[in-house]
GROMACS .gro file of C-alpha atoms in nm:
model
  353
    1UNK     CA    1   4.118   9.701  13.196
    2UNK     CA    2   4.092   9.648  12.824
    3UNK     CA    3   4.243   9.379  12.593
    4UNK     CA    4   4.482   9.627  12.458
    5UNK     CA    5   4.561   9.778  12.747
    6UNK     CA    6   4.633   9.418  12.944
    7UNK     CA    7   4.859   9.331  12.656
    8UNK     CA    8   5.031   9.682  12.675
    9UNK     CA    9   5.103   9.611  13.021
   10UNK     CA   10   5.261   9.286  13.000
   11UNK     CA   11   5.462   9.390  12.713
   12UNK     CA   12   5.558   9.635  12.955
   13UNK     CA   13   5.627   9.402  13.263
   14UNK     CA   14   5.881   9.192  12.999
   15UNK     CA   15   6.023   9.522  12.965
   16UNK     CA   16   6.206   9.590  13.244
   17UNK     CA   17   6.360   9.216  13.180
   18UNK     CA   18   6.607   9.396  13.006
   19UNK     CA   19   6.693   9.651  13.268
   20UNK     CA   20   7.088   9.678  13.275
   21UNK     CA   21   7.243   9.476  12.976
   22UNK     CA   22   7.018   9.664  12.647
   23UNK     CA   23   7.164  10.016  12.702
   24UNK     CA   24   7.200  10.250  12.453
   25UNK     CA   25   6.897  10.107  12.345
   26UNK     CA   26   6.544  10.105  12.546
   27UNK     CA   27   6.378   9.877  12.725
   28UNK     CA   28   6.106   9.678  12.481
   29UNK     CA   29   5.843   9.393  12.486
   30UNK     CA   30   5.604   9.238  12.238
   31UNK     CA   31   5.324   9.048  12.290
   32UNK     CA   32   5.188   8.804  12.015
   33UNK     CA   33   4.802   8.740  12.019
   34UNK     CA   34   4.597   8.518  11.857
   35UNK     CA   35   4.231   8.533  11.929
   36UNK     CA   36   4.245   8.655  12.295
   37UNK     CA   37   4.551   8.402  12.353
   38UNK     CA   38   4.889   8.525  12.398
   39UNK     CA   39   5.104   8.275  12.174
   40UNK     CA   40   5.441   8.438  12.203
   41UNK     CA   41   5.631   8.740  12.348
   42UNK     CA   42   5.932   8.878  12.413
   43UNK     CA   43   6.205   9.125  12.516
   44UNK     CA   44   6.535   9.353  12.401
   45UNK     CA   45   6.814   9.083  12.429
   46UNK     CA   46   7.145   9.205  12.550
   47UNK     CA   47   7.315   9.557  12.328
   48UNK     CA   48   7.398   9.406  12.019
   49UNK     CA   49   7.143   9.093  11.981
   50UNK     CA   50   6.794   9.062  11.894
   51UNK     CA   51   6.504   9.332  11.951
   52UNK     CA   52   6.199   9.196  12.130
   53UNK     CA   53   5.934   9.152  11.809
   54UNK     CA   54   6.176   8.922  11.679
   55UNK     CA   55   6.252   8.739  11.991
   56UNK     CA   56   5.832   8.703  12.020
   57UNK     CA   57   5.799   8.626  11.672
   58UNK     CA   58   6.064   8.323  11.706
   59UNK     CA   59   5.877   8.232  12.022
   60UNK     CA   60   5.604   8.172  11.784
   61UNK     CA   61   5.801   7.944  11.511
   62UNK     CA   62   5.979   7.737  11.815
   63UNK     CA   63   5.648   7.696  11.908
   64UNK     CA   64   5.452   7.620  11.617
   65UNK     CA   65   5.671   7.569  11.369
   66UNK     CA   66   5.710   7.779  11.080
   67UNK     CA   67   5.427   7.646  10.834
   68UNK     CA   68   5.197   7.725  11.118
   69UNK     CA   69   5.349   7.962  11.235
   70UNK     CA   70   5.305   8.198  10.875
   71UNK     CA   71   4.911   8.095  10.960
   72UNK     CA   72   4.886   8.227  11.279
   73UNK     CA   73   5.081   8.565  11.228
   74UNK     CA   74   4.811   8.650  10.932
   75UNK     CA   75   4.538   8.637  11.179
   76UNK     CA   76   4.757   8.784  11.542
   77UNK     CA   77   4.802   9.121  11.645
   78UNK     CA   78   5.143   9.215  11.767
   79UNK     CA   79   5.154   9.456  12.075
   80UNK     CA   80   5.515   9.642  12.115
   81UNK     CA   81   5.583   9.914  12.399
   82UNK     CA   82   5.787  10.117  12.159
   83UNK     CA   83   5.717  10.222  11.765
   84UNK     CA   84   5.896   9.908  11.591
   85UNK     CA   85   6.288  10.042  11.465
   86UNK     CA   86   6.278  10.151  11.047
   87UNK     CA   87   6.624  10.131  11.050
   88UNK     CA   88   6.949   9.869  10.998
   89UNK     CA   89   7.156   9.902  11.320
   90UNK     CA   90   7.332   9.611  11.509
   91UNK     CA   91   7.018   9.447  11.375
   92UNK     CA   92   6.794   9.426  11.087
   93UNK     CA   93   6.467   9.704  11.071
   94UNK     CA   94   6.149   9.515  11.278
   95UNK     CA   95   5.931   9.714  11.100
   96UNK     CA   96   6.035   9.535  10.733
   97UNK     CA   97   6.031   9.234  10.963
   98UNK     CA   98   5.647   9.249  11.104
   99UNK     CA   99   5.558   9.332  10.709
  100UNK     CA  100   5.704   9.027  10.587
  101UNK     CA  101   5.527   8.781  10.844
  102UNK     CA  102   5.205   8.998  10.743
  103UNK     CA  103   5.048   9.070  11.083
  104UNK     CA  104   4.698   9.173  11.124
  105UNK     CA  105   4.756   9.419  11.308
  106UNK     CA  106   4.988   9.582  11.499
  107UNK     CA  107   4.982   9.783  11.814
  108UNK     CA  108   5.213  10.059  11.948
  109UNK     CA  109   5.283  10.237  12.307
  110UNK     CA  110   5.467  10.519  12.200
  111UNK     CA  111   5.656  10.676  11.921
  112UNK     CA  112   6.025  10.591  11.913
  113UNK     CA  113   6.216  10.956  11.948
  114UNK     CA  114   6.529  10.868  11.751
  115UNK     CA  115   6.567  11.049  11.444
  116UNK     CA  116   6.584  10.717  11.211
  117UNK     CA  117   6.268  10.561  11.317
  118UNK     CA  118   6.032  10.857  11.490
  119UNK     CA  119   5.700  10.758  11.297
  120UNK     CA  120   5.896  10.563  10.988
  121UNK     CA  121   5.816  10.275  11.118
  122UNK     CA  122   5.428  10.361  11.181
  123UNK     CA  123   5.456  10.419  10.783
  124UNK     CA  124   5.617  10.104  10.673
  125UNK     CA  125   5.361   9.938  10.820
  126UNK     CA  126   5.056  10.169  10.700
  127UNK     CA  127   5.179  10.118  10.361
  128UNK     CA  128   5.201   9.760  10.373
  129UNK     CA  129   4.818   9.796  10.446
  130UNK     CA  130   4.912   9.729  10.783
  131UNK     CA  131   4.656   9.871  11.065
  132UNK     CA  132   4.835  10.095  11.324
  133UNK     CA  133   4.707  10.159  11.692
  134UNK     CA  134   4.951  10.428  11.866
  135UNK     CA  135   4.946  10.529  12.218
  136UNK     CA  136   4.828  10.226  12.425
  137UNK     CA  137   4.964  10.328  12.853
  138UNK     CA  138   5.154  10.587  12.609
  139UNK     CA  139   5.284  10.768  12.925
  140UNK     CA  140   5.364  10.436  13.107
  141UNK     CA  141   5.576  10.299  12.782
  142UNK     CA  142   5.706  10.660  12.781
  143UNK     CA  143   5.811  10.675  13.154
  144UNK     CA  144   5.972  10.299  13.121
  145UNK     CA  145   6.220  10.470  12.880
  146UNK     CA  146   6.272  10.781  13.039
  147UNK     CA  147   6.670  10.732  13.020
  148UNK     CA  148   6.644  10.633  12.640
  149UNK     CA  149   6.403  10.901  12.546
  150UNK     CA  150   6.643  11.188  12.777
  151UNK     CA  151   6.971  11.112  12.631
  152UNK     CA  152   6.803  11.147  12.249
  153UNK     CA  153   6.626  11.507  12.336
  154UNK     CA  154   6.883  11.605  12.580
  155UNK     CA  155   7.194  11.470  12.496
  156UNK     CA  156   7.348  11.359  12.784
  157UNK     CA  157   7.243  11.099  12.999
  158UNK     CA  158   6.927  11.069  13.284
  159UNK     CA  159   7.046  11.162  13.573
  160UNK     CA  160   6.941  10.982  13.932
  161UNK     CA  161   7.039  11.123  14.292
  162UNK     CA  162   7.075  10.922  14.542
  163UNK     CA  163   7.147  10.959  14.927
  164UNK     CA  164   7.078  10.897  15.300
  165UNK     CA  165   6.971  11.151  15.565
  166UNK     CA  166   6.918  11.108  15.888
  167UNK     CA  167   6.538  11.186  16.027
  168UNK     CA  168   6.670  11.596  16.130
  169UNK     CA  169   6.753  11.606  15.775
  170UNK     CA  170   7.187  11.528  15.851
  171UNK     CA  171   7.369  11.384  15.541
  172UNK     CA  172   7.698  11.282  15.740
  173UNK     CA  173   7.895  11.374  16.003
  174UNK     CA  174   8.129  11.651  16.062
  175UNK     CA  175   8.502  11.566  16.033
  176UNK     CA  176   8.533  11.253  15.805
  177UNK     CA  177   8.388  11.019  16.032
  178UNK     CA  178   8.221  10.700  15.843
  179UNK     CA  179   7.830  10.637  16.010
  180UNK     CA  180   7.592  10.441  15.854
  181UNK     CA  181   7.237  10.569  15.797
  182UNK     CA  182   7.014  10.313  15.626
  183UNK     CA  183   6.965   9.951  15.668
  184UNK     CA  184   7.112   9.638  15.513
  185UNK     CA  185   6.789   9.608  15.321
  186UNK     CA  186   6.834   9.961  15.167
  187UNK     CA  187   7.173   9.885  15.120
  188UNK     CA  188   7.049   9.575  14.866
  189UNK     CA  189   6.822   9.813  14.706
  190UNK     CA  190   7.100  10.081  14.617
  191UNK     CA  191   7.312   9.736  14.429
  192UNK     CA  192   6.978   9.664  14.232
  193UNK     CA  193   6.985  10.000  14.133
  194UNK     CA  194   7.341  10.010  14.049
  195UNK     CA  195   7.306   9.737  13.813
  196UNK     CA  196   6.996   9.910  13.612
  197UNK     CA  197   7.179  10.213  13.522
  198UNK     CA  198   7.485  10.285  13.307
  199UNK     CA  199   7.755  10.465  13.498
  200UNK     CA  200   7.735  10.551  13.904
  201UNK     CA  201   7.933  10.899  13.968
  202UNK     CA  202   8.142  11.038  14.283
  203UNK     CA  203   8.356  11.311  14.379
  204UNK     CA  204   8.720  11.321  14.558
  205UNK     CA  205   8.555  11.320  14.923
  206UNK     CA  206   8.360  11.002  14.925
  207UNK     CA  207   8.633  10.858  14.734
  208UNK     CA  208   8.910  10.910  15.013
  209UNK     CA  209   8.671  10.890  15.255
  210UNK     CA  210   8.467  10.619  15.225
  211UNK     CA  211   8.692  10.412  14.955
  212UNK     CA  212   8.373  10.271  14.772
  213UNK     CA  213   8.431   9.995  14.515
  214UNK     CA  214   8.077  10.101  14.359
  215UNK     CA  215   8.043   9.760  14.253
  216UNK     CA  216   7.708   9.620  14.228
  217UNK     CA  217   7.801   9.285  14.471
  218UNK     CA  218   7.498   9.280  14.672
  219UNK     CA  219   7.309   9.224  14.357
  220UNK     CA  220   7.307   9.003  14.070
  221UNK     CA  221   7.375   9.215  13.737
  222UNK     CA  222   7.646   9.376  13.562
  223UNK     CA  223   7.836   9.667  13.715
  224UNK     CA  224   7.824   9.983  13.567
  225UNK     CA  225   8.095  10.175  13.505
  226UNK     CA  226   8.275  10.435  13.773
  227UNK     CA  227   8.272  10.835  13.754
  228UNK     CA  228   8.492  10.998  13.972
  229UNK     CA  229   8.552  11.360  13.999
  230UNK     CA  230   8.901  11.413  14.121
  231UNK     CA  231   9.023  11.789  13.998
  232UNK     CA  232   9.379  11.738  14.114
  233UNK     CA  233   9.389  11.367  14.073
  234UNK     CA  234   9.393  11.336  14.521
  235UNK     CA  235   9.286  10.949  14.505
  236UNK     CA  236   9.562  10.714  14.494
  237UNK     CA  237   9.576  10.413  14.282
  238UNK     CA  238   9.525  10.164  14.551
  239UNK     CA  239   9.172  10.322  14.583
  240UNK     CA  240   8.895  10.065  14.574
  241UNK     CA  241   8.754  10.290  14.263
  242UNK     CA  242   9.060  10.144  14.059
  243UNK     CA  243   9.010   9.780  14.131
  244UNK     CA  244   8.968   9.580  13.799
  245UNK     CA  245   8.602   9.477  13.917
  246UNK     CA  246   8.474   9.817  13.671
  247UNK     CA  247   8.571  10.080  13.444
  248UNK     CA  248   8.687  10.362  13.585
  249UNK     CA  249   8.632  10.756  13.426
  250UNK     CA  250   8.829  11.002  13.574
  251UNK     CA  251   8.754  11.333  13.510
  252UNK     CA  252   9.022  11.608  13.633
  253UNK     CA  253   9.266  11.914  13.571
  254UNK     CA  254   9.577  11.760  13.504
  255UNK     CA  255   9.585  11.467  13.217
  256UNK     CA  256   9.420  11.269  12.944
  257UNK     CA  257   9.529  10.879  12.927
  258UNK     CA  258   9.388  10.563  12.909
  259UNK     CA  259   9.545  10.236  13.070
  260UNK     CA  260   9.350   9.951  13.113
  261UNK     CA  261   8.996   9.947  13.245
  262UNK     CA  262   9.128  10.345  13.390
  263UNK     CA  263   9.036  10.642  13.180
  264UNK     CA  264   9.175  10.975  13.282
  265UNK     CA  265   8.945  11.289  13.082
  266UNK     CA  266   9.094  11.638  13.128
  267UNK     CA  267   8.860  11.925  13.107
  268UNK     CA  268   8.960  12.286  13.003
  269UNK     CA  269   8.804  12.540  13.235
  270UNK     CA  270   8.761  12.232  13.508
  271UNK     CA  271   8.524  12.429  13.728
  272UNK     CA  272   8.332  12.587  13.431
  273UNK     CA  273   7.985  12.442  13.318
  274UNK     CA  274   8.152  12.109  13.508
  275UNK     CA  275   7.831  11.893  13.585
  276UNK     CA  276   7.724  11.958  13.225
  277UNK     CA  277   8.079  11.940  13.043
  278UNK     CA  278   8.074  11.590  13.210
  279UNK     CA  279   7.747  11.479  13.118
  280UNK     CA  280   7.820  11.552  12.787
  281UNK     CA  281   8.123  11.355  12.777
  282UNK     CA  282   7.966  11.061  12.877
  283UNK     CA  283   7.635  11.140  12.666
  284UNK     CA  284   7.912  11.118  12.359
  285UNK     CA  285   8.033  10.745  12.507
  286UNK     CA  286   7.701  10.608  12.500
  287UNK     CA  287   7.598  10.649  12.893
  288UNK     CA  288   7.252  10.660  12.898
  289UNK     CA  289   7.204  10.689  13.263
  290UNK     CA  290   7.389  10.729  13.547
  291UNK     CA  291   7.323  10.716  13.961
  292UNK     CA  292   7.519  11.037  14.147
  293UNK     CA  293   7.627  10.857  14.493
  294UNK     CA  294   7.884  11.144  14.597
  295UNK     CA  295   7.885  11.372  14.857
  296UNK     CA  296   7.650  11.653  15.013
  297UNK     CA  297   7.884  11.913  14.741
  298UNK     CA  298   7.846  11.673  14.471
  299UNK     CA  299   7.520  11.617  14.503
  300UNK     CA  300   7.433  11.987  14.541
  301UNK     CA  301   7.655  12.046  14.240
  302UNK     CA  302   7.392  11.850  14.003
  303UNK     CA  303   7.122  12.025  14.189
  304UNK     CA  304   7.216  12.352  14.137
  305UNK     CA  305   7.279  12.344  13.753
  306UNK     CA  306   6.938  12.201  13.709
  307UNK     CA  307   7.061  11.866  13.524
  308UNK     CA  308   6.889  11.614  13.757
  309UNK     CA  309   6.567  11.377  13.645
  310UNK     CA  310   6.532  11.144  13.950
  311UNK     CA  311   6.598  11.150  14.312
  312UNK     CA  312   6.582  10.903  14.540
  313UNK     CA  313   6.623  11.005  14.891
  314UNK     CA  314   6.659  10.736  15.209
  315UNK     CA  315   6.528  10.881  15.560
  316UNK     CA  316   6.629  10.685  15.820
  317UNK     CA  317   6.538  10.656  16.191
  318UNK     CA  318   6.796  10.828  16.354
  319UNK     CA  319   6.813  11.182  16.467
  320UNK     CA  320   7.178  11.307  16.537
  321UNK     CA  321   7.134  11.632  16.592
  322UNK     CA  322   7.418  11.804  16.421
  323UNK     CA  323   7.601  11.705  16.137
  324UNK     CA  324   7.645  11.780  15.749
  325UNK     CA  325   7.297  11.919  15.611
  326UNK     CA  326   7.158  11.714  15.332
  327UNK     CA  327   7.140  11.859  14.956
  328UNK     CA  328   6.880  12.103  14.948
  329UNK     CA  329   6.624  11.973  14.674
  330UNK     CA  330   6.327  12.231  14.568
  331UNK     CA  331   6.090  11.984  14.436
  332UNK     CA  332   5.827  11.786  14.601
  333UNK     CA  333   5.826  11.422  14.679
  334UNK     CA  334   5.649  11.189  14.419
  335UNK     CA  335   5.587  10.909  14.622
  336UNK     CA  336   5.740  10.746  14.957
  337UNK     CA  337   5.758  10.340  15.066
  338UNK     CA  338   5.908  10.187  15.357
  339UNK     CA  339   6.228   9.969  15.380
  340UNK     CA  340   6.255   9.818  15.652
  341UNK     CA  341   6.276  10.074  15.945
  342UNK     CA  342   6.390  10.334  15.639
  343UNK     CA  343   6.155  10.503  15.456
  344UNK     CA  344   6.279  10.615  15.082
  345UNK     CA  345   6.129  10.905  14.882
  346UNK     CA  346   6.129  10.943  14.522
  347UNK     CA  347   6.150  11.347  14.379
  348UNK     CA  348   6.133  11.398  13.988
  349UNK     CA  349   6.239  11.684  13.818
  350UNK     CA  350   5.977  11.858  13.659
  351UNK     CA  351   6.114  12.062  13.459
  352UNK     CA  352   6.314  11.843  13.256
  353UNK     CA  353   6.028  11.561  13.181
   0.00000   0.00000   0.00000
């Protein structure tokens, strides 16, 4: 592997650190290095706080102190997995910060998609004399913020199915019976995955039926916030979805009101353009992702209107012979690992990468 690319990659790695707690904004790291020695690096703090080239850059002072510091920036190149931001948000531009520390170089994954920065930073740093390298593991920095890049070009958030099925391909029983599929390892996995994303959707059904809290508890993270579909509004308020652990969305028929951590959302035309009209709603409160956990219908409802980017699809052991078919997905499996005795398949949506 080459220098850049190794640096690329562990910029990458410190990445994913922020998984969970940096939403709406990606997932970043920097890398500091100072003749072949990595002297400081970094990641997106928590929504609201530092990016990660100043969090490596202060790595650098805490280290060195500042005098020093000013010494060994002039002669470091500073790898980033995302074009540095142009732009004054919750924080200062990086850009006009990696200009005044003067770097020798600087080093980019991929361009940034939002409309404020999208190459200005590149130039703010080309003008300050400022060599630019673009496009280091571009599609590896790109794929790392595939929910970041989606909700800029698509306006709503990335979308991840999940469910279990049953070796004969059975979703559930018939008749409202509860029956679990997966193991207590793959049950784990799904809280990890709970706290990484933004929002974690279900429909009336699975609600009644199963009374999820939807909390991430098996995990250690934040919990996202609960979607629940509930056209007539069926789920009483003692439901586990209303418990104070989460913020609750309701979208149905009848009312719009907000008490609390529970958000009621009426939509006109309820059964019109509804997966999308939903979306979009969220898309305008800053989701950014979001894991669908419902039911064979609401599952199938996401699948059908095309608005899907991930799937991630536990097989267990069992065979049951009847049962409730699993959503019927038209794309090919990725990739597939074993957990456990399960074995869990990942499906990407092609046509909306």
């Amino acid at each position: 592997m080459q220098a850049a690319e190794k640096y690329m990659q562990r910029c990458l790695d410190l990445a994913v650190l922020g998984a969970g707690t940096v939403s709406p904004n990606p997932m970043v790291g920097a890398v500091i290095v100072h003749q072949g020695k990595i002297i400081g690096e970094g990641y997106t703090s928590p929504y609201g706080g530092p990016h990660a080239e100043v969090n490596a850059v202060r790595a650098v002072i805490q280290a060195y102190g500042p005098d020093q510091a000013a010494l060994l920036f002039a002669e470091s190149t500073i790898y980033v997995s995302l074009e540095p931001c142009a732009h004054h948000g919750k924080t200062p531009p990086c850009a006009d910060m990696l200009v005044h520390h003067g770097f020798r170089e600087v080093v980019i994954g991929c361009l940034d998609p939002y409309a404020r920065v999208n190459g200005a930073g590149i130039r703010k740093l080309q003008e300050a004399g400022i060599p630019v390298l673009v496009g280091v593991l571009e599609e590896a920095c790109r794929f790392l913020n595939r929910r970041f890049f989606t909700r800029i070009r698509a306006q709503r958030p990335y979308v991840i199915l999940k469910w279990a099925e049953t070796a004969d391909g059975y979703f559930s029983p018939k008749g409202g019976e509860q029956r679990w599929i997966t193991n207590k390892a793959s049950k784990q996995l799904v809280h990890k995955w709970r706290a990484e994303e933004d929002a974690i959707l279900v429909g009336t059904t699975t609600a009644l039926v199963d009374n999820p809290e939807l909390t991430a508890r098996l995990w250690h993270g934040l919990n996202p916030k609960r979607i629940l579909i509930d056209k007539h509004l069926k789920v009483p308020d003692h439901a586990a979805i209303y418990n104070a652990e989460a913020e609750t969305i309701v979208f149905n028929a009848k009312r719009t009101d907000w008490k609390g951590h529970i958000k009621h959302i009426e939509l006109e035309n309820f059964d019109l353009y509804l997966p999308q009209n939903i979306l979009y709603q969220l898309y305008l409160m800053d989701v950014q992702s979001i894991l669908i956990e419902g039911g064979a219908q609401t599952l199938q409802l996401f699948i059908d209107a095309g608005v899907w980017d991930e799937a991630r699809v536990f097989v267990g052991p069992e065979t049951w012979g009847a049962g409730i078919a699993s959503p019927s997905l038209s794309a090919l499996s990725t990739y597939s690992e074993k957990v456990g005795n399960d074995t869990l398949k990942w499906y990407y949506n092609e046509a909306n990468r």
